[in-house]
C-alpha positions as a printed Julia matrix, in Angstrom:
316×3 Matrix{Float64}:
 -29.97    4.16  -16.48
 -28.89    0.61  -17.17
 -25.2    -0.12  -16.97
 -24.48   -1.99  -20.2
 -26.3     0.6   -22.32
 -24.54    3.38  -20.45
 -21.13    1.85  -21.08
 -21.8     1.71  -24.82
 -22.9     5.34  -24.75
 -19.79    6.33  -22.8
 -17.58    4.64  -25.38
 -19.39    6.6   -28.1
 -18.67    9.86  -26.26
 -14.95    9.08  -26.33
 -15.04    8.17  -30.01
 -17.12   11.16  -31.12
 -14.27   13.77  -31.14
 -12.12   11.37  -33.17
 -14.92   10.96  -35.72
 -15.33   14.72  -36.03
 -11.58   15.23  -36.46
 -11.12   12.32  -38.87
 -13.88   13.4   -41.22
 -13.28   17.11  -40.82
 -16.88   17.86  -39.96
 -18.1    21.42  -39.75
 -19.41   23.1   -36.59
 -22.95   22.29  -37.72
 -22.09   18.61  -38.22
 -20.47   18.42  -34.77
 -23.56   20.08  -33.24
 -25.83   17.5   -34.87
 -23.65   14.72  -33.46
 -23.9    16.22  -29.97
 -27.69   16.4   -30.25
 -27.82   12.78  -31.38
 -25.69   11.71  -28.43
 -27.95   13.64  -26.04
 -31.03   12.02  -27.57
 -29.37    8.62  -27.22
 -28.72    9.25  -23.53
 -32.31   10.32  -23.01
 -33.48    7.11  -24.67
 -31.26    5.11  -22.3
 -32.81    6.92  -19.33
 -36.31    6.12  -20.59
 -35.38    2.49  -21.19
 -34.75    2.12  -17.46
 -38.52    2.1   -17.04
 -39.69    0.81  -20.42
 -37.26   -2.1   -20.73
 -35.32   -2.48  -17.48
 -32.17   -4.56  -17.56
 -32.42   -7.92  -15.82
 -29.86   -7.83  -13.02
 -29.65   -9.71   -9.7
 -31.01   -8.19   -6.53
 -27.55   -8.32   -4.94
 -24.24   -8.16   -6.78
 -20.94   -8.05   -4.89
 -18.11   -6.3    -6.71
 -14.93   -7.98   -5.56
 -11.33   -8.94   -5.95
 -10.95  -12.47   -4.71
  -7.91  -11.98   -2.45
  -9.33   -8.99   -0.54
  -9.87   -9.57    3.18
 -12.46   -6.76    3.22
 -14.36   -8.53    0.44
 -14.04  -11.77    2.4
 -15.63  -10.09    5.42
 -18.71   -9.07    3.4
 -18.84  -12.29    1.37
 -18.79  -14.34    4.57
 -21.57  -12.31    6.21
 -23.75  -12.66    3.11
 -23.12  -16.41    3.02
 -23.96  -16.8     6.71
 -27.13  -14.73    6.37
 -28.27  -17.04    3.57
 -28.49  -14.28    0.96
 -28.63  -15.02   -2.75
 -26.09  -12.92   -4.63
 -23.63  -13.06   -7.47
 -20.02  -11.98   -7.29
 -18.23  -10.03  -10.0
 -14.45  -10.29   -9.91
 -12.2    -7.52  -11.09
  -8.44   -7.4   -11.41
  -6.31   -6.28   -8.5
  -5.77   -2.54   -8.23
  -7.13   -1.52  -11.63
 -10.42   -0.21  -10.3
  -8.92    1.88   -7.52
  -6.18    3.52   -9.6
  -7.98    4.06  -12.91
 -11.67    4.5   -12.09
 -11.6     5.5    -8.43
 -13.75    2.48   -7.5
 -12.74    0.33   -4.56
 -14.0    -3.03   -3.33
 -16.05   -4.36   -1.75
 -19.01   -2.65   -3.38
 -22.54   -3.99   -3.19
 -25.0    -3.23   -5.99
 -28.61   -3.46   -4.89
 -31.62   -3.6    -7.21
 -34.97   -2.33   -5.98
 -37.45   -2.29   -8.84
 -36.01   -0.25  -11.7
 -33.5     1.46   -9.43
 -30.0     0.15   -8.79
 -27.92    1.56   -5.95
 -24.3     0.99   -4.97
 -22.93    0.8    -1.42
 -19.19    0.88   -0.76
 -16.98   -0.01    2.21
 -17.52   -3.14    4.27
 -18.99   -1.48    7.44
 -21.62    0.4     5.42
 -22.5    -2.76    3.51
 -23.02   -4.72    6.74
 -25.24   -1.95    8.15
 -27.38   -2.15    5.01
 -27.61   -5.94    5.26
 -28.78   -5.69    8.87
 -31.36   -3.01    8.11
 -32.66   -4.78    5.02
 -32.7    -8.44    6.13
 -32.98   -8.51    9.92
 -36.76   -8.77    9.79
 -37.08  -11.11    6.81
 -34.21  -13.49    7.66
 -34.65  -13.62   11.43
 -32.07  -15.74   13.25
 -29.92  -16.07   10.12
 -29.21  -12.33   10.16
 -29.19  -11.83   13.95
 -25.37  -11.9    14.11
 -25.3    -8.66   12.05
 -27.0    -6.58   14.76
 -24.82   -3.51   15.45
 -24.16   -2.19   18.97
 -21.86    0.6    20.08
 -19.33   -1.92   21.39
 -19.42   -4.02   18.23
 -19.04   -1.02   15.95
 -15.99    0.19   17.89
 -14.33   -3.24   17.65
 -15.16   -3.53   13.95
 -13.49   -0.17   13.29
 -10.38   -1.32   15.13
 -10.28   -4.61   13.22
 -10.65   -2.8     9.9
  -7.68   -0.56   10.73
  -5.6    -3.7    11.17
  -6.91   -4.81    7.8
  -5.23   -1.77    6.25
  -2.02   -2.63    8.13
  -2.15   -6.13    6.65
  -2.31   -4.65    3.15
   1.0    -2.93    3.9
   2.37   -6.22    5.24
   1.36   -8.16    2.12
   2.79   -5.65   -0.34
   6.02   -5.25    1.6
   6.7    -8.95    1.13
   5.26   -9.58   -2.34
   5.86   -6.53   -4.53
   9.36   -7.61   -5.47
   7.99  -10.88   -6.83
   6.09  -10.16  -10.04
   4.48  -13.59  -10.38
   3.22  -13.82   -6.8
   1.86  -10.28   -6.88
   0.04  -10.9   -10.16
  -1.41  -14.09   -8.73
  -2.79  -12.19   -5.72
  -4.25   -9.59   -8.1
  -6.13  -12.25  -10.02
  -3.91  -12.68  -13.07
  -4.54  -16.45  -12.95
  -8.19  -16.22  -11.94
 -10.5   -17.26  -14.8
 -13.32  -15.26  -13.18
 -11.39  -12.04  -13.73
 -12.14  -10.58  -17.19
  -9.44  -11.49  -19.7
  -8.76   -7.88  -20.68
  -8.15   -6.99  -17.03
  -5.79   -9.92  -16.57
  -3.9    -8.72  -19.63
  -3.7    -5.15  -18.34
  -2.44   -6.33  -14.96
   0.53   -7.98  -16.67
   1.22   -5.07  -19.03
   0.88   -2.35  -16.4
   2.61   -4.19  -13.57
   5.61   -1.83  -13.26
   3.3     1.21  -13.09
   0.88   -0.45  -10.66
   3.75   -1.56   -8.43
   5.13    1.98   -8.28
   1.7     3.37   -7.44
   1.2     0.79   -4.72
   4.59    1.59   -3.19
   3.75    5.28   -3.07
   0.12    5.1    -1.95
   0.71    2.49    0.78
   4.13    3.91    1.75
   5.83    0.55    1.45
   9.1     0.81    3.36
  10.84   -0.79    6.33
   9.47    1.68    8.86
   5.86    1.39    7.72
   6.16   -2.4     7.57
   7.39   -2.54   11.16
   4.51   -0.3    12.24
   2.02   -2.53   10.4
   3.35   -5.7    12.05
   3.17   -4.06   15.48
  -0.4    -2.93   14.82
  -1.56   -6.41   13.83
   0.28   -7.98   16.75
  -1.38   -5.6    19.23
  -4.85   -6.71   18.18
  -3.79  -10.37   18.31
  -2.36   -9.78   21.81
  -5.72   -8.45   22.98
  -7.68  -11.24   21.3
  -5.41  -13.82   22.91
  -6.18  -12.32   26.31
  -9.95  -12.12   25.67
 -10.1   -15.75   24.6
  -8.42  -17.04   27.78
 -11.78  -17.59   29.47
 -13.04  -19.88   26.7
 -15.56  -17.42   25.3
 -17.07  -18.06   21.87
 -17.13  -14.4    20.86
 -14.39  -11.78   21.18
 -16.73   -9.47   23.08
 -17.87  -12.24   25.42
 -20.73  -14.67   25.55
 -21.58  -17.65   23.41
 -23.18  -15.94   20.4
 -20.93  -15.21   17.43
 -21.47  -11.83   15.77
 -20.14   -9.89   12.8
 -17.08   -8.63   14.7
 -15.91  -12.22   15.09
 -16.41  -12.76   11.37
 -14.5    -9.55   10.64
 -11.62  -10.66   12.89
 -11.44  -14.07   11.21
 -11.76  -12.67    7.68
  -9.14   -9.96    8.16
  -6.63  -12.29    9.82
  -7.5   -14.99    7.35
  -5.34  -13.01    4.93
  -2.17  -14.15    6.69
  -3.41  -17.46    8.12
  -5.12  -18.6     4.88
  -7.45  -21.25    6.36
  -8.63  -23.97    4.01
 -12.06  -22.32    3.68
 -10.78  -18.83    2.92
 -12.99  -17.26    0.26
 -15.42  -20.2     0.21
 -13.91  -21.33   -3.09
 -13.88  -17.86   -4.65
 -10.26  -17.03   -3.77
  -8.64  -20.34   -4.7
  -7.0   -18.98   -7.86
  -5.23  -16.26   -5.87
  -4.14  -18.47   -3.0
  -0.4   -18.78   -2.34
   0.59  -21.91   -0.47
   2.78  -21.34    2.54
   5.84  -23.03    1.09
   5.68  -20.58   -1.85
   5.78  -17.48    0.36
   8.94  -15.36    0.61
  10.99  -16.53    3.59
  10.44  -13.43    5.74
   6.7   -13.46    5.05
   6.48  -17.13    5.97
   8.43  -16.39    9.17
   5.87  -13.73   10.14
   2.99  -16.13    9.54
   4.59  -18.91   11.56
   5.46  -16.5    14.4
   1.89  -15.2    14.62
   0.56  -18.73   14.51
   2.96  -19.81   17.27
   2.52  -16.75   19.52
  -1.27  -16.57   19.23
  -2.6   -20.15   19.4
  -6.02  -19.16   20.81
  -6.59  -16.6    18.07
  -5.46  -19.08   15.44
  -7.81  -21.76   16.79
 -10.64  -19.2    17.0
 -10.2   -18.22   13.33
 -10.03  -21.83   12.17
 -13.11  -22.76   14.2
 -15.17  -19.97   12.65
 -14.09  -21.0     9.16
 -15.07  -24.58    9.94
 -18.34  -23.97   11.8
 -19.77  -20.53   11.02
 -19.79  -20.2     7.26
 -22.93  -22.04    6.3
 -26.33  -20.39    6.91
 -28.64  -21.68    9.62
 -31.19  -24.22    8.44
């Protein structure tokens, strides 16, 4: 069932009870309306085959400031995949529709599937494109060791979400900027809702992420532990965190996740520029954390910057 037609039908379902109540329709009239709505839905289902909607093969559902989105976006860029990116506003999807990002929509013929969570998306990309894209997709090959490191890196990604919100939630303008309030690629109605619902969204964030001093300290320690290990691994001059000279998706994940605090010049490949906060605009304590990590982990910092400089473009 095509999405745009389905959305119109869903809106009609919400309006139908109001129509019945407004006009005072009888039980028979309401029953006729229900039958018409059912027939409409059936017609939409049939139209999937008779007149399929023209949608891209790959569509990445995103919020531009998300480090998990950046991880997937980067891997798709490196693999040389053609896709479009649909931006949504901050936390609206998670709190009001139960949808989180990243989410990859995949069209195969008349069927459109959706894959959520960055690890599952990368496994799909490997399975789907390893054979057809050859060396361009080779870095996505999963091994037991790589999967274990990816899982650990992703846990630090969650810790960094706590870190960000601990520092920014008290600043309405900076938080809205991170959520995409100033991003022209975010639908206007979502940007408007972000501003109107900010107090509610902030309260929900505080509760769901447990934003407090204790949880912040735990998050900082968690991120620092991974950076400690990476600093040790990189002492021997290796090009990949797990050793060797071949960069793989765990290195991309490490750079994308930690890119949230380091904010390299290439972060988001131009798709996160509207949500970027320059370092001199950061709250003082947040800026102090960034500068401390940068000072204490020079190898990790150089590793992240090198990947952003040299490993974003697909192989020719």
